[in-house]
Tab-separated table of C-alpha atoms in Angstrom:
chain	number	residue	atom	x	y	z
A	710	MET	CA	4.008	4.360	-36.597
A	711	THR	CA	0.573	2.757	-36.116
A	712	ILE	CA	1.657	-0.327	-38.129
A	713	ARG	CA	4.865	-0.620	-36.112
A	714	ARG	CA	2.970	-0.444	-32.813
A	715	THR	CA	0.514	-3.077	-34.018
A	716	VAL	CA	3.356	-5.402	-35.031
A	717	LEU	CA	5.156	-4.875	-31.734
A	718	LYS	CA	1.952	-5.527	-29.806
A	719	GLY	CA	1.420	-8.712	-31.785
A	720	MET	CA	4.989	-9.853	-31.127
A	721	LEU	CA	4.522	-9.172	-27.418
A	722	GLY	CA	1.303	-11.175	-27.441
A	723	LEU	CA	3.042	-14.136	-29.081
A	724	ALA	CA	5.917	-13.930	-26.614
A	725	LEU	CA	3.556	-13.804	-23.646
A	726	ALA	CA	1.468	-16.653	-25.007
A	727	ALA	CA	4.610	-18.708	-25.493
A	728	SER	CA	5.679	-17.931	-21.957
A	729	VAL	CA	2.356	-19.221	-20.637
A	730	SER	CA	2.828	-22.461	-22.574
A	731	GLY	CA	6.351	-22.782	-21.210
A	732	ALA	CA	5.235	-22.046	-17.688
A	733	ALA	CA	2.578	-24.727	-17.979
A	734	LEU	CA	5.297	-27.357	-18.292
A	735	ALA	CA	6.408	-29.089	-15.119
A	736	GLN	CA	8.937	-27.013	-13.187
A	737	ASP	CA	11.005	-27.832	-10.148
A	738	ALA	CA	10.748	-24.268	-8.832
A	739	VAL	CA	8.036	-21.730	-8.152
A	740	LYS	CA	9.416	-18.388	-9.293
A	741	ILE	CA	7.942	-15.193	-7.844
A	742	GLY	CA	9.012	-11.929	-9.436
A	743	LEU	CA	9.044	-9.120	-6.859
A	744	ILE	CA	9.089	-5.718	-8.605
A	745	LEU	CA	9.789	-2.843	-6.221
A	746	PRO	CA	11.284	0.666	-6.008
A	747	MET	CA	14.557	-0.281	-4.272
A	748	THR	CA	16.216	3.029	-5.213
A	749	GLY	CA	14.862	6.541	-5.690
A	750	PRO	CA	12.430	8.590	-3.565
A	751	PHE	CA	10.192	5.626	-2.709
A	752	ALA	CA	12.968	3.181	-1.801
A	753	SER	CA	11.632	2.760	1.744
A	754	THR	CA	8.602	0.994	0.266
A	755	GLY	CA	10.768	-1.489	-1.629
A	756	ARG	CA	13.044	-2.078	1.319
A	757	GLN	CA	10.140	-2.836	3.651
A	758	ILE	CA	8.312	-5.194	1.275
A	759	ALA	CA	11.441	-7.091	0.223
A	760	ALA	CA	12.451	-7.541	3.862
A	761	ALA	CA	8.993	-8.861	4.776
A	762	ALA	CA	8.847	-11.243	1.806
A	763	ASN	CA	12.239	-12.684	2.672
A	764	LEU	CA	11.195	-13.003	6.324
A	765	TYR	CA	8.102	-14.988	5.311
A	766	ILE	CA	10.215	-17.424	3.284
A	767	GLN	CA	12.692	-17.689	6.152
A	768	GLU	CA	9.912	-18.512	8.599
A	769	LYS	CA	7.760	-20.792	6.429
A	770	GLY	CA	10.496	-22.482	4.424
A	771	ALA	CA	11.709	-22.151	0.846
A	772	THR	CA	9.479	-24.887	-0.550
A	773	VAL	CA	5.763	-24.966	-1.266
A	774	ALA	CA	3.717	-27.758	-2.852
A	775	GLY	CA	6.929	-29.765	-3.074
A	776	LYS	CA	8.666	-27.110	-5.170
A	777	LYS	CA	11.497	-24.759	-4.326
A	778	VAL	CA	10.482	-21.093	-4.003
A	779	GLU	CA	12.709	-18.677	-5.918
A	780	LEU	CA	12.149	-14.999	-5.131
A	781	ILE	CA	13.485	-12.732	-7.895
A	782	VAL	CA	13.712	-9.126	-6.633
A	783	LYS	CA	13.943	-6.395	-9.289
A	784	ASP	CA	14.359	-2.628	-8.821
A	785	ASP	CA	12.020	-0.537	-10.981
A	786	THR	CA	13.254	2.785	-9.469
A	787	GLY	CA	9.599	3.847	-9.121
A	788	THR	CA	9.300	4.376	-12.904
A	789	ALA	CA	6.299	2.896	-14.733
A	790	ASP	CA	8.100	2.154	-18.007
A	791	VAL	CA	10.785	0.278	-16.101
A	792	THR	CA	8.184	-1.669	-14.141
A	793	ARG	CA	6.477	-2.800	-17.324
A	794	ARG	CA	9.758	-3.825	-18.962
A	795	ILE	CA	10.832	-5.822	-15.895
A	796	ALA	CA	7.431	-7.527	-15.687
A	797	GLN	CA	7.666	-8.540	-19.336
A	798	GLU	CA	11.170	-9.962	-18.817
A	799	LEU	CA	10.072	-11.904	-15.753
A	800	ILE	CA	7.067	-13.375	-17.560
A	801	VAL	CA	8.752	-14.154	-20.893
A	802	ASN	CA	12.347	-14.966	-19.905
A	803	ASP	CA	12.121	-16.174	-16.304
A	804	LYS	CA	8.693	-17.769	-16.728
A	805	VAL	CA	7.618	-16.732	-13.251
A	806	THR	CA	4.554	-18.262	-11.622
A	807	ALA	CA	3.481	-14.851	-10.294
A	808	ILE	CA	4.580	-11.227	-10.163
A	809	ALA	CA	4.207	-9.137	-7.025
A	810	GLY	CA	5.155	-5.891	-5.291
A	811	PHE	CA	4.178	-2.634	-7.091
A	812	GLY	CA	5.080	0.264	-4.832
A	813	LEU	CA	2.956	2.943	-6.514
A	814	THR	CA	-0.312	3.043	-8.453
A	815	PRO	CA	1.196	4.040	-11.852
A	816	LEU	CA	3.541	1.045	-11.612
A	817	ALA	CA	0.681	-1.391	-11.008
A	818	LEU	CA	-1.464	0.115	-13.762
A	819	ALA	CA	1.405	-0.111	-16.258
A	820	THR	CA	1.756	-3.841	-15.570
A	821	ALA	CA	-1.903	-4.899	-15.394
A	822	PRO	CA	-2.331	-5.508	-19.162
A	823	LEU	CA	0.674	-7.853	-19.173
A	824	ALA	CA	-0.803	-9.888	-16.308
A	825	THR	CA	-4.035	-10.253	-18.260
A	826	GLN	CA	-2.371	-11.157	-21.549
A	827	ALA	CA	-0.036	-13.741	-20.004
A	828	LYS	CA	-2.600	-15.004	-17.452
A	829	THR	CA	-0.016	-14.403	-14.732
A	830	PRO	CA	-1.247	-13.758	-11.166
A	831	MET	CA	-0.234	-10.294	-9.958
A	832	VAL	CA	-0.215	-9.665	-6.200
A	833	VAL	CA	-0.285	-5.952	-5.348
A	834	MET	CA	1.470	-5.477	-2.010
A	835	ALA	CA	1.546	-1.661	-1.841
A	836	ALA	CA	-0.307	0.366	-4.506
A	837	ALA	CA	-3.669	1.466	-3.150
A	838	THR	CA	-5.848	3.276	-5.703
A	839	ALA	CA	-9.304	1.702	-5.838
A	840	ILE	CA	-9.345	1.049	-9.601
A	841	ILE	CA	-6.279	-1.208	-9.671
A	842	THR	CA	-8.013	-4.578	-9.254
A	843	GLU	CA	-10.489	-3.599	-11.974
A	844	ARG	CA	-7.676	-3.317	-14.530
A	845	SER	CA	-6.982	-7.064	-14.649
A	846	PRO	CA	-8.836	-10.190	-13.495
A	847	PHE	CA	-5.434	-11.583	-12.463
A	848	ILE	CA	-4.754	-8.940	-9.781
A	849	VAL	CA	-5.116	-9.785	-6.077
A	850	ARG	CA	-4.375	-7.054	-3.513
A	851	THR	CA	-2.997	-7.534	0.018
A	852	SER	CA	-2.158	-3.917	0.886
A	853	GLN	CA	-5.072	-1.515	1.220
A	854	VAL	CA	-7.650	0.393	-0.793
A	855	VAL	CA	-7.375	4.106	-0.066
A	856	PRO	CA	-11.157	4.814	0.212
A	857	GLN	CA	-11.248	1.922	2.696
A	858	ILE	CA	-9.255	4.245	4.990
A	859	GLY	CA	-10.486	7.683	3.882
A	860	ALA	CA	-14.243	7.134	4.065
A	861	PRO	CA	-14.513	5.732	7.604
A	862	PHE	CA	-11.997	8.333	8.802
A	863	GLY	CA	-14.099	11.162	7.351
A	864	THR	CA	-17.148	9.795	9.169
A	865	TRP	CA	-15.193	9.427	12.423
A	866	ILE	CA	-13.739	12.960	12.289
A	867	ALA	CA	-17.194	14.440	11.705
A	868	LYS	CA	-18.513	12.547	14.724
A	869	GLN	CA	-15.867	14.209	16.885
A	870	GLY	CA	-17.557	17.566	16.231
A	871	THR	CA	-15.018	18.907	13.743
A	872	LYS	CA	-16.708	21.215	11.206
A	873	ARG	CA	-13.974	22.656	8.942
A	874	VAL	CA	-11.142	20.674	7.378
A	875	ILE	CA	-8.624	21.360	4.632
A	876	THR	CA	-7.092	18.361	2.857
A	877	ILE	CA	-3.602	18.308	1.342
A	878	VAL	CA	-2.931	15.268	-0.842
A	879	SER	CA	-0.252	14.196	-3.314
A	880	ASP	CA	-1.532	14.708	-6.861
A	881	TYR	CA	-1.920	11.140	-8.142
A	882	GLY	CA	-4.404	8.266	-7.869
A	883	PRO	CA	-4.249	7.448	-4.145
A	884	GLY	CA	-4.243	11.141	-3.210
A	885	HIS	CA	-7.334	11.717	-5.319
A	886	ASP	CA	-8.981	8.715	-3.641
A	887	VAL	CA	-8.176	10.045	-0.161
A	888	GLU	CA	-9.480	13.486	-1.101
A	889	SER	CA	-12.785	12.245	-2.531
A	890	SER	CA	-13.530	9.450	-0.034
A	891	PHE	CA	-12.697	11.510	3.070
A	892	SER	CA	-14.441	14.647	1.791
A	893	GLU	CA	-17.644	12.861	0.803
A	894	ALA	CA	-17.928	11.121	4.176
A	895	PHE	CA	-17.000	14.260	6.124
A	896	LYS	CA	-19.566	16.375	4.266
A	897	ALA	CA	-22.208	13.710	4.863
A	898	GLY	CA	-21.475	14.142	8.577
A	899	GLY	CA	-22.117	17.874	8.380
A	900	GLY	CA	-18.584	19.162	7.748
A	901	GLN	CA	-17.129	21.664	5.296
A	902	VAL	CA	-13.940	20.840	3.401
A	903	GLU	CA	-11.480	22.544	1.042
A	904	ASN	CA	-9.120	20.435	-1.085
A	905	ILE	CA	-5.497	21.147	-2.058
A	906	ARG	CA	-3.250	18.974	-4.239
A	907	VAL	CA	0.565	19.033	-4.294
A	908	PRO	CA	2.975	17.538	-6.879
A	909	LEU	CA	3.963	13.902	-6.324
A	910	GLN	CA	7.599	14.327	-7.364
A	911	ASN	CA	9.829	16.687	-5.325
A	912	PRO	CA	6.977	18.427	-3.510
A	913	ASP	CA	7.423	21.788	-1.813
A	914	PHE	CA	4.633	22.029	0.742
A	915	SER	CA	5.412	25.593	1.885
A	916	PRO	CA	3.036	27.600	-0.339
A	917	PHE	CA	0.199	25.178	0.324
A	918	LEU	CA	0.812	25.291	4.062
A	919	GLN	CA	0.656	29.092	3.904
A	920	ARG	CA	-2.833	28.782	2.390
A	921	VAL	CA	-3.786	26.553	5.327
A	922	ALA	CA	-2.349	29.030	7.837
A	923	ASP	CA	-4.372	31.854	6.241
A	924	ALA	CA	-7.612	29.831	6.128
A	925	LYS	CA	-7.341	28.639	9.761
A	926	PRO	CA	-9.382	25.400	9.541
A	927	GLU	CA	-10.024	23.298	12.616
A	928	ALA	CA	-8.046	20.410	11.159
A	929	LEU	CA	-5.656	19.627	8.295
A	930	LEU	CA	-5.896	16.167	6.730
A	931	VAL	CA	-2.730	15.030	4.923
A	932	PHE	CA	-1.963	12.194	2.533
A	933	VAL	CA	1.573	11.721	1.176
A	934	PRO	CA	3.212	8.492	-0.036
A	935	SER	CA	5.049	6.279	2.424
A	936	GLY	CA	8.393	7.843	3.332
A	937	VAL	CA	7.455	11.470	2.520
A	938	GLY	CA	5.849	12.253	5.888
A	939	ALA	CA	9.108	13.438	7.478
A	940	GLN	CA	9.559	16.082	4.764
A	941	PHE	CA	5.993	17.301	5.281
A	942	MET	CA	6.367	17.469	9.064
A	943	LYS	CA	9.573	19.493	8.746
A	944	GLN	CA	7.860	22.122	6.607
A	945	PHE	CA	4.770	22.054	8.852
A	946	VAL	CA	6.991	23.124	11.759
A	947	GLU	CA	8.962	25.646	9.697
A	948	ARG	CA	5.691	27.407	8.852
A	949	GLY	CA	4.751	27.511	12.542
A	950	LEU	CA	1.611	25.461	12.036
A	951	ASP	CA	2.514	23.235	14.975
A	952	LYS	CA	1.655	26.226	17.201
A	953	SER	CA	-1.376	27.406	15.222
A	954	GLY	CA	-4.003	25.303	16.980
A	955	ILE	CA	-4.852	23.513	13.730
A	956	LYS	CA	-5.208	19.777	14.420
A	957	LEU	CA	-3.019	17.632	12.182
A	958	ILE	CA	-4.688	14.408	11.025
A	959	GLY	CA	-4.018	12.023	8.169
A	960	THR	CA	-3.898	8.563	6.736
A	961	GLY	CA	-1.231	6.340	8.241
A	962	ASP	CA	1.250	7.175	5.476
A	963	LEU	CA	1.890	10.497	7.253
A	964	THR	CA	3.206	8.893	10.458
A	965	ASP	CA	4.740	5.870	8.742
A	966	ASP	CA	6.302	3.507	11.330
A	967	ASP	CA	9.478	3.347	9.237
A	968	ILE	CA	10.261	7.046	9.811
A	969	LEU	CA	8.135	7.964	12.842
A	970	ASN	CA	10.900	7.953	15.449
A	971	GLY	CA	12.936	10.356	13.345
A	972	MET	CA	10.152	12.941	13.370
A	973	GLY	CA	10.572	13.689	17.073
A	974	ASP	CA	8.071	15.283	19.430
A	975	ILE	CA	6.287	17.214	16.670
A	976	ALA	CA	4.506	13.981	15.751
A	977	LEU	CA	3.088	13.474	19.261
A	978	GLY	CA	-0.692	13.634	19.295
A	979	VAL	CA	-1.179	13.322	15.526
A	980	ILE	CA	-4.302	11.255	14.853
A	981	THR	CA	-4.394	8.984	11.823
A	982	ALA	CA	-6.434	6.138	10.358
A	983	GLN	CA	-4.712	3.061	8.960
A	984	HIS	CA	-4.912	-0.727	8.770
A	985	TYR	CA	-1.647	-1.488	10.596
A	986	SER	CA	0.617	-0.216	13.336
A	987	ALA	CA	3.846	-1.795	14.549
A	988	SER	CA	2.345	-1.555	18.045
A	989	HIS	CA	-0.804	-3.507	17.133
A	990	ASP	CA	-1.538	-5.623	20.203
A	991	SER	CA	-1.743	-9.252	19.099
A	992	PRO	CA	0.457	-12.363	19.410
A	993	GLU	CA	0.782	-12.532	15.622
A	994	ASN	CA	2.053	-8.965	15.384
A	995	LYS	CA	4.456	-9.267	18.302
A	996	ALA	CA	6.027	-12.295	16.615
A	997	PHE	CA	6.121	-10.489	13.260
A	998	VAL	CA	7.785	-7.348	14.654
A	999	GLU	CA	10.306	-9.377	16.647
A	1000	GLY	CA	11.204	-11.517	13.631
A	1001	PHE	CA	11.387	-8.503	11.311
A	1002	LYS	CA	13.684	-6.544	13.614
A	1003	LYS	CA	15.923	-9.556	14.185
A	1004	ALA	CA	16.300	-10.118	10.438
A	1005	ASN	CA	16.674	-6.378	9.703
A	1006	PRO	CA	18.505	-4.663	12.599
A	1007	GLY	CA	17.458	-1.058	13.069
A	1008	LEU	CA	14.357	-1.396	10.884
A	1009	ARG	CA	10.802	-1.326	12.226
A	1010	PRO	CA	8.092	-2.885	10.003
A	1011	ASN	CA	5.459	-0.570	8.583
A	1012	PHE	CA	2.200	-1.072	6.686
A	1013	MET	CA	4.129	-1.765	3.488
A	1014	ALA	CA	5.942	-4.624	5.197
A	1015	VAL	CA	2.715	-6.246	6.337
A	1016	GLY	CA	1.343	-5.946	2.794
A	1017	GLY	CA	4.370	-7.859	1.530
A	1018	TYR	CA	4.211	-10.451	4.290
A	1019	ASP	CA	0.525	-11.132	3.683
A	1020	GLY	CA	1.075	-11.168	-0.070
A	1021	MET	CA	3.537	-14.013	0.369
A	1022	HIS	CA	1.040	-15.805	2.618
A	1023	ALA	CA	-1.669	-15.551	-0.051
A	1024	LEU	CA	0.722	-16.942	-2.665
A	1025	TYR	CA	1.960	-19.788	-0.453
A	1026	GLU	CA	-1.513	-20.886	0.619
A	1027	GLY	CA	-2.846	-20.547	-2.912
A	1028	LEU	CA	0.019	-22.615	-4.323
A	1029	LYS	CA	-0.667	-25.313	-1.745
A	1030	LYS	CA	-4.233	-25.530	-3.063
A	1031	THR	CA	-3.136	-25.679	-6.707
A	1032	LYS	CA	-0.193	-28.026	-6.045
A	1033	GLY	CA	2.173	-25.408	-7.410
A	1034	GLU	CA	0.115	-24.416	-10.460
A	1035	GLY	CA	-0.147	-20.723	-11.374
A	1036	GLY	CA	-2.453	-18.969	-13.833
A	1037	GLN	CA	-6.203	-18.739	-13.289
A	1038	ALA	CA	-6.136	-21.626	-10.796
A	1039	LEU	CA	-3.869	-19.668	-8.452
A	1040	VAL	CA	-6.010	-16.536	-8.672
A	1041	ASP	CA	-9.123	-18.602	-7.932
A	1042	ALA	CA	-7.357	-20.226	-4.962
A	1043	MET	CA	-6.621	-16.823	-3.429
A	1044	LYS	CA	-10.198	-15.533	-3.834
A	1045	GLY	CA	-12.136	-15.758	-0.577
A	1046	MET	CA	-9.046	-16.662	1.439
A	1047	SER	CA	-9.079	-15.469	5.068
A	1048	TRP	CA	-6.501	-15.557	7.858
A	1049	THR	CA	-5.204	-13.764	10.930
A	1050	SER	CA	-2.508	-11.339	9.823
A	1051	PRO	CA	-0.133	-9.325	12.033
A	1052	ARG	CA	-2.580	-6.475	11.346
A	1053	GLY	CA	-5.633	-8.467	12.506
A	1054	PRO	CA	-8.270	-10.548	10.673
A	1055	ILE	CA	-8.201	-10.106	6.890
A	1056	SER	CA	-9.726	-11.740	3.823
A	1057	ILE	CA	-9.666	-11.473	0.038
A	1058	ASP	CA	-13.071	-10.485	-1.337
A	1059	PRO	CA	-13.941	-13.267	-3.828
A	1060	GLU	CA	-15.769	-10.811	-6.113
A	1061	THR	CA	-13.312	-7.892	-6.234
A	1062	ARG	CA	-10.040	-9.680	-5.267
A	1063	ASP	CA	-9.440	-6.779	-2.888
A	1064	ILE	CA	-8.550	-6.987	0.766
A	1065	VAL	CA	-11.143	-6.708	3.541
A	1066	GLN	CA	-9.664	-5.581	6.859
A	1067	ASN	CA	-9.986	-3.557	10.047
A	1068	VAL	CA	-9.284	0.171	10.016
A	1069	TYR	CA	-7.775	1.551	13.206
A	1070	ILE	CA	-7.886	5.089	14.585
A	1071	ARG	CA	-4.490	5.806	16.133
A	1072	LYS	CA	-2.663	8.540	18.055
A	1073	VAL	CA	1.097	9.053	18.133
A	1074	GLU	CA	2.372	8.470	21.665
A	1075	ARG	CA	5.718	7.796	23.290
A	1076	VAL	CA	6.018	4.187	24.526
A	1077	ASN	CA	9.192	2.985	26.248
A	1078	GLY	CA	11.126	5.894	24.806
A	1079	GLU	CA	9.926	5.393	21.193
A	1080	LEU	CA	7.125	6.915	19.131
A	1081	TYR	CA	4.297	4.596	18.069
A	1082	ASN	CA	0.886	4.897	16.423
A	1083	GLN	CA	-1.235	3.675	19.324
A	1084	GLU	CA	-4.563	2.228	18.200
A	1085	PHE	CA	-7.549	3.286	20.306
A	1086	GLU	CA	-10.580	2.527	18.130
A	1087	THR	CA	-11.366	-0.208	15.586
A	1088	ILE	CA	-13.687	-0.066	12.564
A	1089	PRO	CA	-14.034	-3.768	11.684
A	1090	ASN	CA	-14.076	-5.629	8.354
A	1091	VAL	CA	-14.028	-2.668	5.988
A	1092	LYS	CA	-14.474	-3.321	2.265
A	1093	ASP	CA	-13.610	-0.856	-0.499
A	1094	PRO	CA	-16.627	1.499	-0.331
A	1095	THR	CA	-16.270	2.564	-3.981
A	1096	LYS	CA	-16.727	-0.993	-5.243
A	1097	ALA	CA	-19.494	-1.624	-2.713
A	1098	LYS	CA	-21.478	1.235	-4.310
A	1099	LYS	CA	-21.188	-0.410	-7.717
């Protein structure tokens, strides 16, 4: 078995090396492989990112550096083995210039070694665990880093005079990052915190919510993946916690713009921290939301969409600098890049290849008959605090 694995690994290395040589030849098209969960429990993430990527191409044109842009969208169903297989096919068979997307942390981590081996730029538009960019020098991230949200939010909540918080997080990388970054900052501000983890797949929040009801903390901080917030809110109400006096707070995934209106009045007043809201007040965001809704009737852009939109911007601007060349040159071109996004001013840290951005404190309010995360405080230019410590 060990010999077989070694042979297979060697064959993969040869195939990837050959693909790099092939990709180095002059091509008339720039191919971008977009790997997303288009079906399954995290399909909302794929739908949002694909819609935003297509909108960017529609707005900016389907050519860059004199070459036609070909976006190849593949559904990985949110399964890491499938993500890796698709990435390999895109690199070896399609000879893509870059791969992008990656709706969940396990999917990005499964692909990182391929990006390194093939020297293929990999733009992470969704997955948010801090370690991701450390797994390959070819990864650039345009979404968020979870501690970038959790740490300043923990500090802010402590400053409001809150002393006791329970956290409920999904039991995988980003949830662990939320738990640790929020808790550390909240404790540093004088607070006490108890941590609870729930399964990522098919979670039943009821028994965990009963523990919260029995403990009676001042606030409950929640992190669940994009799209799962509605399920949590339903069980929160069923357990009567909406009338318990316990303040519900969370990262922006909880009150995701994509599903917020469907939650109804129970979401009113929920305070969250996040890097984007569809109601962000800027000319760039108003144009983005208008264009997104026009191209996708009935769909409001969320923070996943803006990660996809900005990921395409990083690729386009990088390709302009390299005259259509990929590989290390494209990664280097994206390092240090800065621009005004629909979410506000952002940049790519040249040392970590991670995004630097504002974090907004928001409250769910009804505006013109619809629910929105209304930003009321800004924490500017936040880097990933875990990498800053290193």
